[in-house]
Short mmCIF file of C-alpha atoms in Angstrom, two decimals:
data_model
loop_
_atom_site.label_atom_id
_atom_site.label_comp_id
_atom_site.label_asym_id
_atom_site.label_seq_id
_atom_site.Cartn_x
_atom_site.Cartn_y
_atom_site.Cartn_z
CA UNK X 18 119.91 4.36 38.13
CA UNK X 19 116.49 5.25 39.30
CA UNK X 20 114.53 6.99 36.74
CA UNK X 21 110.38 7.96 36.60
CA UNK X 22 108.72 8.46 33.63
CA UNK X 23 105.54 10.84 33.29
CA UNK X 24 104.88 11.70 29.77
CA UNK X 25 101.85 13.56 28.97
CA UNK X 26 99.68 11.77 26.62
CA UNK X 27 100.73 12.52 23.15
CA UNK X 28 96.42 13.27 21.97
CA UNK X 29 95.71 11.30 19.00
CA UNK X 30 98.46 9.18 19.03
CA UNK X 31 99.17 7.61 22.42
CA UNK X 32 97.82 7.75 25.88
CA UNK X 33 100.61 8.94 28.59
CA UNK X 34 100.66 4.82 29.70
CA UNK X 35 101.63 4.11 26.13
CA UNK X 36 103.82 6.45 26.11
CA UNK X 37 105.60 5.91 29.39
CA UNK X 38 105.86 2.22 28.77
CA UNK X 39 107.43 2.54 25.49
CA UNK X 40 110.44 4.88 27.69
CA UNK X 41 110.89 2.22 29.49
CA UNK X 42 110.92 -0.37 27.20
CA UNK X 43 113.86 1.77 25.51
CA UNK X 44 115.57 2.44 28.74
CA UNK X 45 116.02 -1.22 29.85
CA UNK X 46 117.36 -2.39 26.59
CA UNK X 47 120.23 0.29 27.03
CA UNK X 48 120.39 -0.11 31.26
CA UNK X 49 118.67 -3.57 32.02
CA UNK X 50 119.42 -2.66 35.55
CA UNK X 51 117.88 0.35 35.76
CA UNK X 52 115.19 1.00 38.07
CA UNK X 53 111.95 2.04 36.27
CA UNK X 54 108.36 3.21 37.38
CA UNK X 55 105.81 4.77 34.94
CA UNK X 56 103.36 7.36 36.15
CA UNK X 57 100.31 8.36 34.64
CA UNK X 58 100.25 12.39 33.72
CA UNK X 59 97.28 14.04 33.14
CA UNK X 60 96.51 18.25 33.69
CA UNK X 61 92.90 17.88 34.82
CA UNK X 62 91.17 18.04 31.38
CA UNK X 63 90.69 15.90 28.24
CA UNK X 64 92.11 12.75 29.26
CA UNK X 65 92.52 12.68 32.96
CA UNK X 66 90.36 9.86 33.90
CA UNK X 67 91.41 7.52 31.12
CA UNK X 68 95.25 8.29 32.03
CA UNK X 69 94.74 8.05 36.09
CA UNK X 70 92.22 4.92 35.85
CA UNK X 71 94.47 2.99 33.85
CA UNK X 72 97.90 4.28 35.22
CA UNK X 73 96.62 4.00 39.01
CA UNK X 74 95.08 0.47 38.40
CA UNK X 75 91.39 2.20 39.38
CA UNK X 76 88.04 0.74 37.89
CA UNK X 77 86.48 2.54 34.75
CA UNK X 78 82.68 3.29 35.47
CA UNK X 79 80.30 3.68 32.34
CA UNK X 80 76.23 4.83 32.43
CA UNK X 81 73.67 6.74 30.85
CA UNK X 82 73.39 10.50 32.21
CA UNK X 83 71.16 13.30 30.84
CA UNK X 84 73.87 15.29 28.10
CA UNK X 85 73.83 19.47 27.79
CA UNK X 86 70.85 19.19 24.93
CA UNK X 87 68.74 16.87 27.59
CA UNK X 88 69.16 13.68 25.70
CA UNK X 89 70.73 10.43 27.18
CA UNK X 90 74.58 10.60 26.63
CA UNK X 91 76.65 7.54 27.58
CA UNK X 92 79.51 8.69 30.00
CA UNK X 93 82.65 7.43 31.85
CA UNK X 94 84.52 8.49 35.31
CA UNK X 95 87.18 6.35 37.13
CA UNK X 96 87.41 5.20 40.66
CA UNK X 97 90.61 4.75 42.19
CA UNK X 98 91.60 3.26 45.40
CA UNK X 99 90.15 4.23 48.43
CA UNK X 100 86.93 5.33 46.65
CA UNK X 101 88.40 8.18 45.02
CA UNK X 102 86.05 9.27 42.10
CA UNK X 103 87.82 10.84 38.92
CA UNK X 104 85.35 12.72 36.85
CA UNK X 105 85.71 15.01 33.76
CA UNK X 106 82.20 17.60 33.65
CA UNK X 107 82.92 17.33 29.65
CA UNK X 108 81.61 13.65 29.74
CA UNK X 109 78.01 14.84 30.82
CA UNK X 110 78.17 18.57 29.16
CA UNK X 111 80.95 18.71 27.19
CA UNK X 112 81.12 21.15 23.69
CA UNK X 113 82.04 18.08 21.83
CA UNK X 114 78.64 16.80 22.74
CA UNK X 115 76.41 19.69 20.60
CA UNK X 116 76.33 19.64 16.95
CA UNK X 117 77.71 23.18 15.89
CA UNK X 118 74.86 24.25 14.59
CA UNK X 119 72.62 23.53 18.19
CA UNK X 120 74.84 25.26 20.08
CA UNK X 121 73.25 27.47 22.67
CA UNK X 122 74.15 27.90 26.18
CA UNK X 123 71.06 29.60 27.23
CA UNK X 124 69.75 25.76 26.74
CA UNK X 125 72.37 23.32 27.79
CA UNK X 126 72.54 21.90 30.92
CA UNK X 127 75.15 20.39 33.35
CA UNK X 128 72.27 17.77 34.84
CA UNK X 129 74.23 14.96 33.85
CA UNK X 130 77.22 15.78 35.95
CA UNK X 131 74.96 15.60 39.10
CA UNK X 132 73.95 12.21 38.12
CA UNK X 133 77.90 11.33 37.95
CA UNK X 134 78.59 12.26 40.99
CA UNK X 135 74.88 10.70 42.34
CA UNK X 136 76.20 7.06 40.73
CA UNK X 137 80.13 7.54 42.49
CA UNK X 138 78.25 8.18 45.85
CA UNK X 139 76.08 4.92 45.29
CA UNK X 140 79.24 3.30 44.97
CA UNK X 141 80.57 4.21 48.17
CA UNK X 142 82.62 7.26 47.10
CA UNK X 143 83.55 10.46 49.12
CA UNK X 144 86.38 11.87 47.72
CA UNK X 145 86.29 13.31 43.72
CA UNK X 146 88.66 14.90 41.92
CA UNK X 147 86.59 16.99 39.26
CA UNK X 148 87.98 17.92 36.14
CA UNK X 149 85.93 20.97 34.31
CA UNK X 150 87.10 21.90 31.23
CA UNK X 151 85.26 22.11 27.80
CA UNK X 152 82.10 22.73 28.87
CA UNK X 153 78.83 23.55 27.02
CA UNK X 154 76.99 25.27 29.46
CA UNK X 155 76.44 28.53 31.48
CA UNK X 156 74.01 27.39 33.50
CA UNK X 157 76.21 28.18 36.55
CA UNK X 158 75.77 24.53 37.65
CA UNK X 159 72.01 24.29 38.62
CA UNK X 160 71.51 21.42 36.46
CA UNK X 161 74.17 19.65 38.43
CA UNK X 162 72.94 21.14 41.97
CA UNK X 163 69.39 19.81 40.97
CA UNK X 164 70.16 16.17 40.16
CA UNK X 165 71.73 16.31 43.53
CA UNK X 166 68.44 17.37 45.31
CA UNK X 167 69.40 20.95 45.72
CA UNK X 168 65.76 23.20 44.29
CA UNK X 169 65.68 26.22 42.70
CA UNK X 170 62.51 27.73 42.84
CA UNK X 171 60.28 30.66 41.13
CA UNK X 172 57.79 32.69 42.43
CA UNK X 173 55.17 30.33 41.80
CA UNK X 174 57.11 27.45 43.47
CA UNK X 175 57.79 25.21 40.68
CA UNK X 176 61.31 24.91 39.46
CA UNK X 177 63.22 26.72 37.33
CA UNK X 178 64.47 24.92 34.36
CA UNK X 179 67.76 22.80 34.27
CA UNK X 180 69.67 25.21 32.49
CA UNK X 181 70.80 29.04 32.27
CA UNK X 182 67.14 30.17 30.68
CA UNK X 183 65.60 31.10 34.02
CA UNK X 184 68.61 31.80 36.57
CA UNK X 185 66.79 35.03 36.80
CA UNK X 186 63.32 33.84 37.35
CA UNK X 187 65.19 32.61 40.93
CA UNK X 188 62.54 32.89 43.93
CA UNK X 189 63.87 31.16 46.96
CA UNK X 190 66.56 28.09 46.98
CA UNK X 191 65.85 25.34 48.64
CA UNK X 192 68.55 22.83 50.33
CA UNK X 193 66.26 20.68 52.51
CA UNK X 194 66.60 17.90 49.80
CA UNK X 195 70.05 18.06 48.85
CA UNK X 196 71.45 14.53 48.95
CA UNK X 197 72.97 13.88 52.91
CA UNK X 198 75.68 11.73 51.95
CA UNK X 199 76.95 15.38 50.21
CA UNK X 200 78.00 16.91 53.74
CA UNK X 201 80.49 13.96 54.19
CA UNK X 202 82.52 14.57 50.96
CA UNK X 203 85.41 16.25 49.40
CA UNK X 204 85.62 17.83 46.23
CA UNK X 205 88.51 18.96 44.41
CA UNK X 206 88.68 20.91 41.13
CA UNK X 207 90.70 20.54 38.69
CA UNK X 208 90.63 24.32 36.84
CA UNK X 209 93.09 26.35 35.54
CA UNK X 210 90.64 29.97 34.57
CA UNK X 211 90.50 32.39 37.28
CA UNK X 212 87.64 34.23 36.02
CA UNK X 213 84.68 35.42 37.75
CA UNK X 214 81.31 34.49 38.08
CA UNK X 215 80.26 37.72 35.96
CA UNK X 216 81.32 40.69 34.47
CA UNK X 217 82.99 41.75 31.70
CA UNK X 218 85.79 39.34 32.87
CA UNK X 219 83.18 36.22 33.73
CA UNK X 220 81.73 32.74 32.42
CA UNK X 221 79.10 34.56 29.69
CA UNK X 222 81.36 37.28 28.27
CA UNK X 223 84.52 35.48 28.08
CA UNK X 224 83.80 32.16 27.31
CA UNK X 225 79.88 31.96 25.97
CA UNK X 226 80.72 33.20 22.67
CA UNK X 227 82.43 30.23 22.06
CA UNK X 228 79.67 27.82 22.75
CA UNK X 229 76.84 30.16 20.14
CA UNK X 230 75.92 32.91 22.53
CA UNK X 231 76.09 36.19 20.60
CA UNK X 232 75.72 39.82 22.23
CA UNK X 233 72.60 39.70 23.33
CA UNK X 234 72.22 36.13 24.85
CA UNK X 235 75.73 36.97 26.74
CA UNK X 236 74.00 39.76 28.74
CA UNK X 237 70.77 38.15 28.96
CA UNK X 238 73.43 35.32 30.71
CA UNK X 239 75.35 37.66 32.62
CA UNK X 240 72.70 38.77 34.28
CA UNK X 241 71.00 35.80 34.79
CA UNK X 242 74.32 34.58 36.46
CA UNK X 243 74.06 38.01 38.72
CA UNK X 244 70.72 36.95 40.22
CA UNK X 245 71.43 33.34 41.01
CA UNK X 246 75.14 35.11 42.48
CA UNK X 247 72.78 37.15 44.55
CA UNK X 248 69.92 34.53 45.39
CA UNK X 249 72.98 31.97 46.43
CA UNK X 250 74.29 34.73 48.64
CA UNK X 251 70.97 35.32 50.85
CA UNK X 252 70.23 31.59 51.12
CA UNK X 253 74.14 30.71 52.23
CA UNK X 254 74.80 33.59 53.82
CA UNK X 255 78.46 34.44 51.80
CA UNK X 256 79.30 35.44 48.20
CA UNK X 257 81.68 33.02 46.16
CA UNK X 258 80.91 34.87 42.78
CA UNK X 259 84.38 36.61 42.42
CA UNK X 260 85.85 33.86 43.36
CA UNK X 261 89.11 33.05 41.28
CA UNK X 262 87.48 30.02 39.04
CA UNK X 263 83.87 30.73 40.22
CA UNK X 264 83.37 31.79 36.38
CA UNK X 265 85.07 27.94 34.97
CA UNK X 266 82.74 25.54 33.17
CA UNK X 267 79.93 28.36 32.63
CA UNK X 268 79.66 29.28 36.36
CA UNK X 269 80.13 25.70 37.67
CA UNK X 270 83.17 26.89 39.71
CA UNK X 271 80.71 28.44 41.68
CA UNK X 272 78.50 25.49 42.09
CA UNK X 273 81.15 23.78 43.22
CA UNK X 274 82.73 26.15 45.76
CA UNK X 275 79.34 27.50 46.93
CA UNK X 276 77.17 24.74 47.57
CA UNK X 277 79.50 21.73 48.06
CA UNK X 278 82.85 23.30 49.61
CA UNK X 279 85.00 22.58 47.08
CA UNK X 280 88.36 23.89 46.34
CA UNK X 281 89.51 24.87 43.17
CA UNK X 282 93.17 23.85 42.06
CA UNK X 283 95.72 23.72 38.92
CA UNK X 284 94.95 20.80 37.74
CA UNK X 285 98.36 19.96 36.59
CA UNK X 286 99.34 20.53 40.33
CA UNK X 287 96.46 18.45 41.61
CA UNK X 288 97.20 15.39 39.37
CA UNK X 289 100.68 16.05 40.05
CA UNK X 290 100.41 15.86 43.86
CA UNK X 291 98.27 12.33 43.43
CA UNK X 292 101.07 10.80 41.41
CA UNK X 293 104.35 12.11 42.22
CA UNK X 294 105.35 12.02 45.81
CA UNK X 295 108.33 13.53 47.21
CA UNK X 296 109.68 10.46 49.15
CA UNK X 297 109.53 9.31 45.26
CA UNK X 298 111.00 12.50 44.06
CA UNK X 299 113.77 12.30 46.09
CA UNK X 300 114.50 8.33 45.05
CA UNK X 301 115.16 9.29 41.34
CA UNK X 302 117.95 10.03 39.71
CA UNK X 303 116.50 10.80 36.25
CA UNK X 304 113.10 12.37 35.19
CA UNK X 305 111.49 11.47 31.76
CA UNK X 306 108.52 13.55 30.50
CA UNK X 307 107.10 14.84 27.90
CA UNK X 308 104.24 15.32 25.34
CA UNK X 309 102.90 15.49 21.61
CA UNK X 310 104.07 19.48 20.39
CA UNK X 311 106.56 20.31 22.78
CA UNK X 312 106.64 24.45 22.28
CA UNK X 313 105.97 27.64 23.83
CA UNK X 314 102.86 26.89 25.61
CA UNK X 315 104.36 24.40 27.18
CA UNK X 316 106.29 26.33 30.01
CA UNK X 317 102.67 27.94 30.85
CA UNK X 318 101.94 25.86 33.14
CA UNK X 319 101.09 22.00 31.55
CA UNK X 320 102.27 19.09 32.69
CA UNK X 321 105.62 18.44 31.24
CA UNK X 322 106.61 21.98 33.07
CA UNK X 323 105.14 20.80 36.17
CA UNK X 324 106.66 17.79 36.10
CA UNK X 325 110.11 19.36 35.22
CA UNK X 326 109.71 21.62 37.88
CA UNK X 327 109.04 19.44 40.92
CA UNK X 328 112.31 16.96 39.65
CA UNK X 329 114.62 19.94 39.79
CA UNK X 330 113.29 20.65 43.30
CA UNK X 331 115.05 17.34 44.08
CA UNK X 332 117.64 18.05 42.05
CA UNK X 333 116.96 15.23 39.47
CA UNK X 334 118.22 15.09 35.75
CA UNK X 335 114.87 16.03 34.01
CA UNK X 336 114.45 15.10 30.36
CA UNK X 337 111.73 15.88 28.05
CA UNK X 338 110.92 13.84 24.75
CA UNK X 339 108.10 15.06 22.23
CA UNK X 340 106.69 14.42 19.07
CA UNK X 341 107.35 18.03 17.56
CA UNK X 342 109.88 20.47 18.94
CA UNK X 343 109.13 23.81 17.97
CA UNK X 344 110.67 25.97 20.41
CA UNK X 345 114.03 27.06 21.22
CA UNK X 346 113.45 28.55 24.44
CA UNK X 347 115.85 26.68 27.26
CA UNK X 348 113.27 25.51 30.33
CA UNK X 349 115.29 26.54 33.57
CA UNK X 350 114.05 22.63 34.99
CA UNK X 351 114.70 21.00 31.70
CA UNK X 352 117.92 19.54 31.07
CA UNK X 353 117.52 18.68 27.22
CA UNK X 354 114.31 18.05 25.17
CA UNK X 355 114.99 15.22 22.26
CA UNK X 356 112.28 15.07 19.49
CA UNK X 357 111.28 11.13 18.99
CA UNK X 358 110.82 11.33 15.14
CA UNK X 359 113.98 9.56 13.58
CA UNK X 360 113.56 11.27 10.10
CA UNK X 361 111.12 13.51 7.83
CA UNK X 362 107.79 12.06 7.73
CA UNK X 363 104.57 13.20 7.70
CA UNK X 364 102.00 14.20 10.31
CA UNK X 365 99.89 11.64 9.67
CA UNK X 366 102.36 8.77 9.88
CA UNK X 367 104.13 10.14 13.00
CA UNK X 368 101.30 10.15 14.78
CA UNK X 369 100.30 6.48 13.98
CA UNK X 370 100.10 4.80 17.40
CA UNK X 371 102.67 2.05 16.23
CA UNK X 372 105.31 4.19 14.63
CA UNK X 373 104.95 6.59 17.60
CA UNK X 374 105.57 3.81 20.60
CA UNK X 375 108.40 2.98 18.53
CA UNK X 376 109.78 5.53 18.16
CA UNK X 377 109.92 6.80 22.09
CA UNK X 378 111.79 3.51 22.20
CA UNK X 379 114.21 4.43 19.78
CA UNK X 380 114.59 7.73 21.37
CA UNK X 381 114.58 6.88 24.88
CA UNK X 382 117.17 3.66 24.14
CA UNK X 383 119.74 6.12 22.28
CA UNK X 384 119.64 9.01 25.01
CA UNK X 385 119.59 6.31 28.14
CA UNK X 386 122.92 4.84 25.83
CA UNK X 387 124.29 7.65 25.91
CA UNK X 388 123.57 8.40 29.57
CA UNK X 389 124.94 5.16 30.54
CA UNK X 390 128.41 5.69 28.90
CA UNK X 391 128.71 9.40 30.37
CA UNK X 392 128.33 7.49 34.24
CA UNK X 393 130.76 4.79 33.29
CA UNK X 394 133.36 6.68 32.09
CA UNK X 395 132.37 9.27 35.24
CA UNK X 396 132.87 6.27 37.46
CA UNK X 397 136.15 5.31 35.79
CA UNK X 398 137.17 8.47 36.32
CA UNK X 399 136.79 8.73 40.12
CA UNK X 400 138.59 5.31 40.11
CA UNK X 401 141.51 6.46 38.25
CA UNK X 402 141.15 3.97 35.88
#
């Protein structure tokens, strides 16, 4: 029996390695000849470069970059082989980072994530894989274009500031000293928004209101967005502003797209297509995944659904095991979901990083019995036994 595991990470409790290894732990004990790989499963936010670093065997990276308020934040990205950099925005200019009561995105800035990507090049990178959710900003990625040389300037020729409080004090742009090495690199994006650079459906009126922008500072930011849109457009000659995604992060979509070629992807599909090929696909028998609250979100498009999906492509037996169930609606690529918890307890203990490993082993070892008795007696069967 061939069988890959790639259980999301169950947040809180265990990371998806954790969680895989524990699967597979429980399988052997039930099949000792079974073969087993664990994959790391991430959907391109909270979590990605811890789960692909560790699962992929890459090298963690950890410095001192400007955060979204302008003071020194210490941050982490991965680099996997071949010089792949794995970066999350959220570790330079993430929400988490602002106290609740200094949240502003007219101030915060996405500097720090230039001076990610500025250390990955040092190191000899080309390639990154950019997850950009959970942003503070809506400074439409200047602060990040600036850190990599790129100059934004007024009338007067200075600069504008590193965040969204001048994008419409925009001049000229200047790209004479944006960093070289840039033109030799790919950039993919791990989003999942499809909104706009502006508008009614963009980056200030959808999502600043949740980062402390009330009415007013959401125009004032809309339009701000507008004129850098417009000032982008006469300097690059083309217009990425409704762009599906060019609204993500606070307008760093756009950045990314406009100034550095990027492409935007799903991130589940993007982490997907990293670790789960289809000469791998089409060596299993069995598919394990998974995650913490397995319910009706889950089919809309995160990982466990992704990964479901691709196994039935190759016509694999897909199983999902979670911490909760709370939905009875039948996946059409799942063939049974199994909650791990082996009795009433509370939220606090199940999620206990212990009790939680051991119970995936529990789980995994009973269904994986259970599997192993249907094939023998299938086998007998055929063998008129």
């Amino acid at each position: 029996m061939h069988v890959i595991i790639a259980v999301d990470s169950f947040k809180g409790s265990m990371t998806s390695l954790q969680a895989g290894q524990a699967v597979k732990k429980g399988i052997l004990t039930s099949i000792p000849d079974a073969d087993v790989v664990v994959r790391p499963v991430a959907d391109g936010g909270e979590g990605t470069v811890d789960s692909l670093t560790e699962g992929m065997q890459g090298e963690m990276v950890r410095l001192s970059v400007t955060g979204p308020m302008g003071d020194p934040v210490m941050a982490q990205y991965g680099i996997l082989a071949d010089h792949v950099a794995v970066l999350e925005m959220a570790q330079a200019a993430g929400l988490p980072l602002v106290p609740e009561e200094k949240r502003n995105p007219l101030l915060m800035t996405t500097y720090g994530v230039g001076e990610m990507i500025l250390d990955a090049l040092d190191r000899g990178c080309r390639s990154f894989i950019v997850g950009i959710g959970g942003s503070a900003t809506n400074d439409g990625g200047t602060g990040m274009l600036s850190a990599l040389g790129f100059r934004f300037k007024k009338e007067d020729g200075s600069c504008i500031a590193e965040n969204a409080a001048e994008l419409d004090q925009i001049s000229r742009i200047d790209l004479t000293m944006a960093d070289p090495r840039l033109a030799d690199c790919e950039f993919k994006i791990a989003c999942d928004v499809t909104n706009p650079l502006c508008g009614e459906n963009g980056a200030s009126a959808v999502f600043a209101p949740q980062k402390g922008a009330d009415e007013i500072m959401v125009k004032r930011l809309d339009q701000g967005l507008a004129h850098y849109a417009q000032k982008t457009a006469e300097s690059l000659r083309r217009d990425e502003r409704d762009a599906p995604g060019a609204g993500a992060a606070g307008g760093l979509g756009f950045a990314f797209v406009s100034y550095l070629q990027a492409k935007l992807v799903s991130g589940v599909d993007l982490i997907l297509d990293m670790v789960l090929d289809d000469q791998e696909l089409d060596w299993a028998d069995v598919i394990v995944t998974g995650e913490g609250r397995f319910d009706a979100q889950t089919g809309m498009g995160k990982a466990p659904y992704g990964i479901a999906k691709r196994g039935k492509e190759h016509g694999c037996l897909v199983l999902a095991l979670a911490g909760s169930v709370t939905t009875s609606e039948k996946s059409p690529y799942l063939d049974a979901v199994f909650s791990i918890q082996q009795g009433p307890v509370s939220l606090k203990e199940a999620m206990q990083t212990e009790a939680a490993c051991k119970n995936m082993e529990l789980t995994s070892r009973q269904v994986f019995g259970l599997l192993k008795y249907m094939d023998c007696n299938r086998i007998a069967k055929i063998d008129g036994s």
